[in-house]
Amino acid sequence: MTWHPDEPLLVVATEGRVVQWTPAGLSELENLPPAARYRSLAFSPNGRTLWASPSSGDEDSAWERSDVFDLATETVSIGPRWDTGVAVHPAGGLVATLASDQGATHGLFARVDHEPAPAAMRVLRRALILDADGYGTPIFSADGRHLAIRGNAYENSLEVFEFPSLHRVLATTLGEPSPGYPYPPEWLEQMRSWSRHNLAFGAQPGVLWVGTPAGTLIEVDLEDQHAVEHDVLAGSPVSGLGAMATGELLIASRGGDLVLLSVHAGSTETQSADGDTSRAAVTAFLDATSEVPDYDDLETHLVVTDGARTWESDDLATVTTAAATDPTWLQLQAAINVARDQDK
């Protein structure tokens, strides 16, 4: 599902249908391609275009593309691959999304063109690379200086990156790390007790909030790597956490409660300075990279980082050694390259 950026409009994809909700009621989005079976939706920042994944085109390559639906003309064109929601940078002009695979997930960044309509994502060469798959939609901080990604399919990982440097400032596991397969039942139970929607950046610069199964909120100061726990829901597990446009935190409990939490947001002067910093960050990121020329062979154009090291596409095509402490995706890539070279 996805909210319109300006209007009280919620759009939901389900069972081959796309349904719109407004305060006036429900209706179906008409004139979609007959083969549309969307799993992810996102509005463009101006709200005039609906991005949808996977593509309604060739079924065999549907996940290699996306649909771009012009809401004014009800026409569909082809867009780049993405599959896990779209985050808009608060300064505008840039979005972040994910392209997932079981071996590794790419965190993609794209410049957004609104003219000529429909709005298009222009994928950039500079990208993140994450182990495995199963991540949630990336989250930008209100000042645009940090990006958080929650995942993955095998444990409750949490990674936070500085923007525009993409330097990783936090990498941790919520709860106990994975003990490996086969998973003990008690570990699976505690892993599943953590909500997949338990992260939010408030209005305070450099502060990430994390909801827990114990009903507490953890306030993480990314600058000094300090965390403070707040007892908010009195033992009722946090099932959802989000930030309002005005800076308050909205907390949902597994018991069915909603709590609105006001958090000190800083002075108007500080917020104005943050806006300038946010715009400068987007400009710096765009100036330091270029657009991917061909979506058909995306990985050959990307320059990827895990937040600590950076690899050009040529590096990954030739790497043949990896340590046990290296990311799983890098170990797999080295093994594949060794097998390929032996077959020559």
CSV table of C-alpha atoms in Angstrom, one decimal:
chain,number,residue,atom,x,y,z
A,1,MET,CA,0.0,0.0,0.0
A,2,THR,CA,1.1,3.6,-0.4
A,3,TRP,CA,-0.2,7.0,0.7
A,4,HIS,CA,-0.5,9.9,-1.7
A,5,PRO,CA,2.1,12.6,-0.7
A,6,ASP,CA,-0.4,15.4,-0.4
A,7,GLU,CA,-4.0,14.1,-0.5
A,8,PRO,CA,-6.0,11.7,1.9
A,9,LEU,CA,-5.6,8.9,-0.7
A,10,LEU,CA,-4.5,5.4,0.1
A,11,VAL,CA,-3.8,2.9,-2.7
A,12,VAL,CA,-3.6,-0.8,-2.0
A,13,ALA,CA,-2.7,-3.7,-4.4
A,14,THR,CA,-4.4,-7.0,-3.6
A,15,GLU,CA,-5.2,-10.1,-5.6
A,16,GLY,CA,-4.7,-8.6,-9.0
A,17,ARG,CA,-6.7,-5.5,-8.1
A,18,VAL,CA,-5.6,-1.9,-7.1
A,19,VAL,CA,-8.1,-0.3,-4.7
A,20,GLN,CA,-8.2,3.4,-3.8
A,21,TRP,CA,-9.4,4.7,-0.4
A,22,THR,CA,-10.4,8.3,0.3
A,23,PRO,CA,-12.7,9.7,3.1
A,24,ALA,CA,-15.5,9.3,0.5
A,25,GLY,CA,-15.1,5.6,0.2
A,26,LEU,CA,-13.5,2.8,-1.9
A,27,SER,CA,-13.1,2.5,-5.6
A,28,GLU,CA,-10.9,0.5,-8.0
A,29,LEU,CA,-8.1,2.0,-10.1
A,30,GLU,CA,-9.3,1.5,-13.6
A,31,ASN,CA,-7.6,0.8,-16.9
A,32,LEU,CA,-4.6,-1.1,-15.4
A,33,PRO,CA,-3.0,-3.7,-17.7
A,34,PRO,CA,-4.9,-7.0,-17.6
A,35,ALA,CA,-1.7,-8.9,-16.5
A,36,ALA,CA,-1.0,-6.5,-13.6
A,37,ARG,CA,-0.2,-8.5,-10.4
A,38,TYR,CA,1.5,-5.8,-8.3
A,39,ARG,CA,3.3,-6.5,-5.0
A,40,SER,CA,4.7,-3.0,-4.3
A,41,LEU,CA,3.3,0.4,-5.0
A,42,ALA,CA,4.7,4.0,-4.6
A,43,PHE,CA,3.6,7.4,-5.6
A,44,SER,CA,6.0,9.7,-7.3
A,45,PRO,CA,6.9,12.7,-5.1
A,46,ASN,CA,4.4,15.0,-7.0
A,47,GLY,CA,1.6,12.4,-6.7
A,48,ARG,CA,0.8,12.3,-10.4
A,49,THR,CA,2.4,9.0,-11.2
A,50,LEU,CA,2.0,5.6,-9.6
A,51,TRP,CA,5.0,3.3,-9.6
A,52,ALA,CA,4.2,-0.4,-9.4
A,53,SER,CA,6.2,-3.6,-9.2
A,54,PRO,CA,6.6,-6.2,-10.7
A,55,SER,CA,6.0,-5.2,-14.3
A,56,SER,CA,2.8,-6.3,-16.1
A,57,GLY,CA,4.8,-7.2,-19.2
A,58,ASP,CA,6.5,-10.5,-20.0
A,59,GLU,CA,5.8,-12.8,-17.2
A,60,ASP,CA,9.2,-14.5,-17.3
A,61,SER,CA,11.0,-11.2,-16.8
A,62,ALA,CA,8.3,-9.3,-14.8
A,63,TRP,CA,10.6,-8.8,-11.8
A,64,GLU,CA,13.3,-7.2,-14.0
A,65,ARG,CA,11.1,-4.2,-14.7
A,66,SER,CA,8.3,-2.1,-13.1
A,67,ASP,CA,5.3,-0.2,-14.4
A,68,VAL,CA,4.9,3.5,-14.5
A,69,PHE,CA,1.2,4.5,-14.4
A,70,ASP,CA,0.4,8.1,-15.5
A,71,LEU,CA,-2.7,8.9,-13.4
A,72,ALA,CA,-3.8,11.7,-15.7
A,73,THR,CA,-3.7,9.8,-19.0
A,74,GLU,CA,-4.1,6.2,-17.5
A,75,THR,CA,-1.2,5.1,-19.7
A,76,VAL,CA,1.5,2.6,-18.6
A,77,SER,CA,5.2,2.7,-19.5
A,78,ILE,CA,8.2,0.7,-18.4
A,79,GLY,CA,10.4,1.6,-15.4
A,80,PRO,CA,13.5,0.2,-13.7
A,81,ARG,CA,13.6,-2.8,-11.4
A,82,TRP,CA,12.6,-2.2,-7.8
A,83,ASP,CA,10.6,-4.3,-5.3
A,84,THR,CA,10.5,-3.0,-1.7
A,85,GLY,CA,8.9,0.4,-1.5
A,86,VAL,CA,10.3,3.8,-2.3
A,87,ALA,CA,11.6,6.4,0.2
A,88,VAL,CA,11.7,10.0,-0.9
A,89,HIS,CA,14.6,12.2,0.3
A,90,PRO,CA,13.2,15.1,2.3
A,91,ALA,CA,15.0,17.6,0.1
A,92,GLY,CA,13.3,16.1,-3.0
A,93,GLY,CA,14.8,15.1,-6.3
A,94,LEU,CA,16.1,11.8,-5.1
A,95,VAL,CA,14.5,8.5,-4.0
A,96,ALA,CA,15.8,5.2,-2.5
A,97,THR,CA,14.5,1.7,-3.1
A,98,LEU,CA,15.6,-1.9,-3.1
A,99,ALA,CA,16.2,-4.6,-5.7
A,100,SER,CA,16.2,-7.9,-3.9
A,101,ASP,CA,17.7,-11.3,-4.5
A,102,GLN,CA,18.2,-14.2,-2.1
A,103,GLY,CA,22.0,-13.8,-2.4
A,104,ALA,CA,22.2,-10.0,-2.1
A,105,THR,CA,20.0,-6.9,-2.2
A,106,HIS,CA,20.9,-3.7,-3.9
A,107,GLY,CA,19.9,-0.4,-2.3
A,108,LEU,CA,19.2,1.8,-5.3
A,109,PHE,CA,19.1,5.5,-5.6
A,110,ALA,CA,17.4,7.4,-8.4
A,111,ARG,CA,17.0,10.9,-9.6
A,112,VAL,CA,13.3,11.8,-10.2
A,113,ASP,CA,12.3,13.5,-13.4
A,114,HIS,CA,8.7,15.0,-13.4
A,115,GLU,CA,8.8,16.4,-16.9
A,116,PRO,CA,7.9,15.1,-19.4
A,117,ALA,CA,5.2,13.2,-17.5
A,118,PRO,CA,4.9,10.6,-16.2
A,119,ALA,CA,7.6,11.0,-13.4
A,120,ALA,CA,10.5,8.6,-14.1
A,121,MET,CA,13.1,7.1,-11.8
A,122,ARG,CA,16.6,7.5,-13.2
A,123,VAL,CA,18.7,4.9,-11.4
A,124,LEU,CA,22.1,6.0,-10.4
A,125,ARG,CA,25.4,4.0,-10.4
A,126,ARG,CA,26.2,4.5,-6.8
A,127,ALA,CA,24.4,1.9,-4.7
A,128,LEU,CA,24.3,0.0,-1.4
A,129,ILE,CA,24.7,-3.8,-1.2
A,130,LEU,CA,23.2,-5.8,1.6
A,131,ASP,CA,23.3,-9.5,2.5
A,132,ALA,CA,20.4,-11.7,1.6
A,133,ASP,CA,16.8,-10.4,1.1
A,134,GLY,CA,13.6,-9.7,3.0
A,135,TYR,CA,14.3,-6.0,3.9
A,136,GLY,CA,11.8,-3.3,4.5
A,137,THR,CA,11.4,0.1,2.7
A,138,PRO,CA,14.4,2.3,3.5
A,139,ILE,CA,13.8,5.3,5.8
A,140,PHE,CA,15.4,8.7,5.5
A,141,SER,CA,15.8,10.9,8.5
A,142,ALA,CA,13.9,14.2,8.6
A,143,ASP,CA,17.1,16.1,7.9
A,144,GLY,CA,18.2,13.8,5.1
A,145,ARG,CA,21.5,12.9,6.7
A,146,HIS,CA,20.8,9.3,7.6
A,147,LEU,CA,19.2,6.3,5.9
A,148,ALA,CA,18.0,3.2,7.9
A,149,ILE,CA,17.2,-0.2,6.5
A,150,ARG,CA,15.4,-2.9,8.5
A,151,GLY,CA,15.7,-6.6,7.6
A,152,ASN,CA,16.3,-9.3,6.7
A,153,ALA,CA,14.7,-12.7,5.9
A,154,TYR,CA,17.0,-14.5,8.4
A,155,GLU,CA,17.3,-12.2,11.4
A,156,ASN,CA,16.2,-8.8,12.6
A,157,SER,CA,19.1,-6.8,11.2
A,158,LEU,CA,19.3,-3.0,11.4
A,159,GLU,CA,21.8,-0.9,9.4
A,160,VAL,CA,22.1,2.9,9.3
A,161,PHE,CA,24.1,4.8,6.7
A,162,GLU,CA,25.2,8.4,6.6
A,163,PHE,CA,24.0,10.3,3.5
A,164,PRO,CA,25.5,11.3,1.1
A,165,SER,CA,28.7,9.4,2.1
A,166,LEU,CA,26.9,6.1,2.5
A,167,HIS,CA,29.3,5.4,5.4
A,168,ARG,CA,27.7,2.8,7.7
A,169,VAL,CA,27.3,4.2,11.3
A,170,LEU,CA,25.3,1.4,12.8
A,171,ALA,CA,25.0,-2.3,12.2
A,172,THR,CA,23.3,-4.5,14.7
A,173,THR,CA,20.8,-7.3,15.3
A,174,LEU,CA,17.6,-6.7,17.2
A,175,GLY,CA,17.3,-9.6,19.6
A,176,GLU,CA,19.6,-12.6,19.4
A,177,PRO,CA,21.6,-13.1,16.1
A,178,SER,CA,20.7,-16.1,14.0
A,179,PRO,CA,22.1,-19.4,15.4
A,180,GLY,CA,22.0,-20.9,11.9
A,181,TYR,CA,19.8,-23.5,10.3
A,182,PRO,CA,18.0,-25.5,11.7
A,183,TYR,CA,16.6,-22.7,13.8
A,184,PRO,CA,15.6,-23.6,17.4
A,185,PRO,CA,11.9,-23.0,18.1
A,186,GLU,CA,12.6,-20.6,21.0
A,187,TRP,CA,14.9,-18.5,18.8
A,188,LEU,CA,12.2,-18.3,16.0
A,189,GLU,CA,9.6,-17.2,18.6
A,190,GLN,CA,11.7,-14.3,19.9
A,191,MET,CA,12.8,-13.4,16.3
A,192,ARG,CA,9.1,-13.2,15.2
A,193,SER,CA,8.2,-11.1,18.3
A,194,TRP,CA,9.9,-8.1,16.8
A,195,SER,CA,7.7,-6.0,14.5
A,196,ARG,CA,9.0,-5.4,11.0
A,197,HIS,CA,7.6,-1.9,11.2
A,198,ASN,CA,9.4,-0.7,14.3
A,199,LEU,CA,11.7,2.1,13.1
A,200,ALA,CA,11.2,5.8,12.8
A,201,PHE,CA,13.3,8.9,12.6
A,202,GLY,CA,11.7,11.7,14.7
A,203,ALA,CA,12.3,15.4,14.2
A,204,GLN,CA,15.5,15.4,16.2
A,205,PRO,CA,18.6,15.3,14.0
A,206,GLY,CA,20.6,12.1,14.4
A,207,VAL,CA,18.1,10.2,16.5
A,208,LEU,CA,16.5,6.9,15.5
A,209,TRP,CA,13.6,5.3,17.5
A,210,VAL,CA,13.2,1.6,17.7
A,211,GLY,CA,10.1,-0.2,19.1
A,212,THR,CA,10.5,-3.4,21.1
A,213,PRO,CA,8.5,-6.5,21.9
A,214,ALA,CA,8.6,-5.3,25.6
A,215,GLY,CA,6.6,-2.2,24.7
A,216,THR,CA,9.5,0.1,25.1
A,217,LEU,CA,11.0,2.7,22.7
A,218,ILE,CA,14.8,2.8,22.3
A,219,GLU,CA,16.1,6.3,21.5
A,220,VAL,CA,19.4,5.8,19.6
A,221,ASP,CA,21.7,8.8,19.2
A,222,LEU,CA,23.6,8.0,16.1
A,223,GLU,CA,26.2,10.8,16.7
A,224,ASP,CA,27.5,9.5,20.1
A,225,GLN,CA,26.3,5.8,19.7
A,226,HIS,CA,24.3,6.1,22.9
A,227,ALA,CA,20.9,4.5,23.5
A,228,VAL,CA,18.2,5.3,26.1
A,229,GLU,CA,15.1,3.1,26.7
A,230,HIS,CA,11.7,4.6,27.4
A,231,ASP,CA,8.8,2.6,28.9
A,232,VAL,CA,5.8,3.8,26.8
A,233,LEU,CA,3.4,0.9,26.3
A,234,ALA,CA,3.7,-0.8,29.7
A,235,GLY,CA,4.7,-4.2,28.4
A,236,SER,CA,2.4,-4.4,25.3
A,237,PRO,CA,4.6,-5.2,22.3
A,238,VAL,CA,5.2,-2.4,19.7
A,239,SER,CA,3.6,-3.6,16.4
A,240,GLY,CA,4.1,-0.4,14.4
A,241,LEU,CA,6.1,2.9,14.7
A,242,GLY,CA,6.0,5.9,12.4
A,243,ALA,CA,6.7,9.6,12.4
A,244,MET,CA,4.1,12.3,11.7
A,245,ALA,CA,4.9,15.1,9.3
A,246,THR,CA,4.8,17.4,12.3
A,247,GLY,CA,7.4,15.4,14.1
A,248,GLU,CA,5.4,13.4,16.6
A,249,LEU,CA,5.8,9.6,16.9
A,250,LEU,CA,2.8,7.4,16.3
A,251,ILE,CA,3.0,4.0,18.1
A,252,ALA,CA,0.8,1.0,17.6
A,253,SER,CA,0.7,-1.8,20.2
A,254,ARG,CA,-0.2,-5.4,19.7
A,255,GLY,CA,-3.0,-4.9,22.1
A,256,GLY,CA,-4.7,-2.5,19.7
A,257,ASP,CA,-3.7,0.9,21.2
A,258,LEU,CA,-2.5,3.9,19.3
A,259,VAL,CA,-0.2,6.4,21.2
A,260,LEU,CA,0.8,9.8,19.9
A,261,LEU,CA,4.2,10.8,21.5
A,262,SER,CA,5.4,14.4,21.3
A,263,VAL,CA,9.2,14.7,21.0
A,264,HIS,CA,11.3,17.9,21.3
A,265,ALA,CA,12.2,18.9,17.8
A,266,GLY,CA,14.7,21.7,18.3
A,267,SER,CA,14.5,25.4,17.3
A,268,THR,CA,13.2,26.8,14.1
A,269,GLU,CA,16.7,28.1,13.3
A,270,THR,CA,18.1,24.5,13.7
A,271,GLN,CA,15.3,23.1,11.4
A,272,SER,CA,16.1,25.7,8.8
A,273,ALA,CA,19.8,24.8,8.9
A,274,ASP,CA,18.9,21.2,8.5
A,275,GLY,CA,16.9,22.0,5.4
A,276,ASP,CA,19.9,23.6,3.8
A,277,THR,CA,22.1,20.7,4.8
A,278,SER,CA,19.5,18.3,3.3
A,279,ARG,CA,19.5,20.0,0.0
A,280,ALA,CA,23.3,20.2,-0.1
A,281,ALA,CA,23.5,16.4,0.6
A,282,VAL,CA,21.3,15.6,-2.4
A,283,THR,CA,23.3,17.9,-4.7
A,284,ALA,CA,26.6,16.3,-3.5
A,285,PHE,CA,25.3,12.8,-4.1
A,286,LEU,CA,24.1,13.6,-7.6
A,287,ASP,CA,27.3,15.3,-8.5
A,288,ALA,CA,29.4,12.3,-7.3
A,289,THR,CA,27.6,9.7,-9.6
A,290,SER,CA,25.9,9.2,-12.9
A,291,GLU,CA,22.8,7.5,-14.3
A,292,VAL,CA,22.8,3.8,-15.2
A,293,PRO,CA,22.5,3.7,-19.0
A,294,ASP,CA,20.9,0.3,-19.4
A,295,TYR,CA,18.4,-1.3,-17.0
A,296,ASP,CA,18.7,-4.7,-18.7
A,297,ASP,CA,22.2,-5.2,-17.2
A,298,LEU,CA,21.9,-3.2,-14.0
A,299,GLU,CA,24.6,-4.9,-11.9
A,300,THR,CA,27.3,-4.3,-14.5
A,301,HIS,CA,26.9,-0.6,-14.1
A,302,LEU,CA,26.7,-0.3,-10.3
A,303,VAL,CA,29.4,0.9,-7.9
A,304,VAL,CA,28.4,-0.7,-4.6
A,305,THR,CA,29.3,-0.2,-1.0
A,306,ASP,CA,28.3,-2.1,2.2
A,307,GLY,CA,29.1,1.1,4.1
A,308,ALA,CA,32.7,0.1,4.8
A,309,ARG,CA,34.2,-1.0,1.5
A,310,THR,CA,33.4,-0.1,-2.1
A,311,TRP,CA,33.4,-2.3,-5.2
A,312,GLU,CA,33.4,-1.4,-8.9
A,313,SER,CA,31.5,-3.8,-11.1
A,314,ASP,CA,34.8,-5.1,-12.5
A,315,ASP,CA,36.0,-5.8,-9.0
A,316,LEU,CA,33.2,-8.2,-8.4
A,317,ALA,CA,33.6,-9.9,-11.7
A,318,THR,CA,37.2,-10.9,-10.8
A,319,VAL,CA,37.2,-11.5,-7.1
A,320,THR,CA,38.1,-15.1,-6.2
A,321,THR,CA,38.9,-15.0,-2.5
A,322,ALA,CA,36.9,-14.0,0.5
A,323,ALA,CA,37.3,-14.5,4.2
A,324,ALA,CA,34.8,-16.1,6.6
A,325,THR,CA,34.2,-12.7,8.1
A,326,ASP,CA,33.3,-11.2,4.7
A,327,PRO,CA,29.6,-10.6,3.8
A,328,THR,CA,27.9,-13.8,2.6
A,329,TRP,CA,27.2,-12.3,-0.8
A,330,LEU,CA,30.9,-11.6,-1.3
A,331,GLN,CA,31.8,-15.2,-0.3
A,332,LEU,CA,29.2,-16.5,-2.8
A,333,GLN,CA,30.5,-14.2,-5.6
A,334,ALA,CA,34.1,-15.4,-5.1
A,335,ALA,CA,33.0,-19.0,-5.2
A,336,ILE,CA,31.0,-18.4,-8.4
A,337,ASN,CA,33.9,-16.7,-10.0
A,338,VAL,CA,36.3,-19.6,-9.1
A,339,ALA,CA,33.8,-22.2,-10.6
A,340,ARG,CA,33.5,-20.1,-13.7
A,341,ASP,CA,37.2,-19.8,-14.2
A,342,GLN,CA,37.6,-23.6,-13.7
A,343,ASP,CA,35.1,-24.3,-16.5
A,344,LYS,CA,37.0,-22.2,-19.0
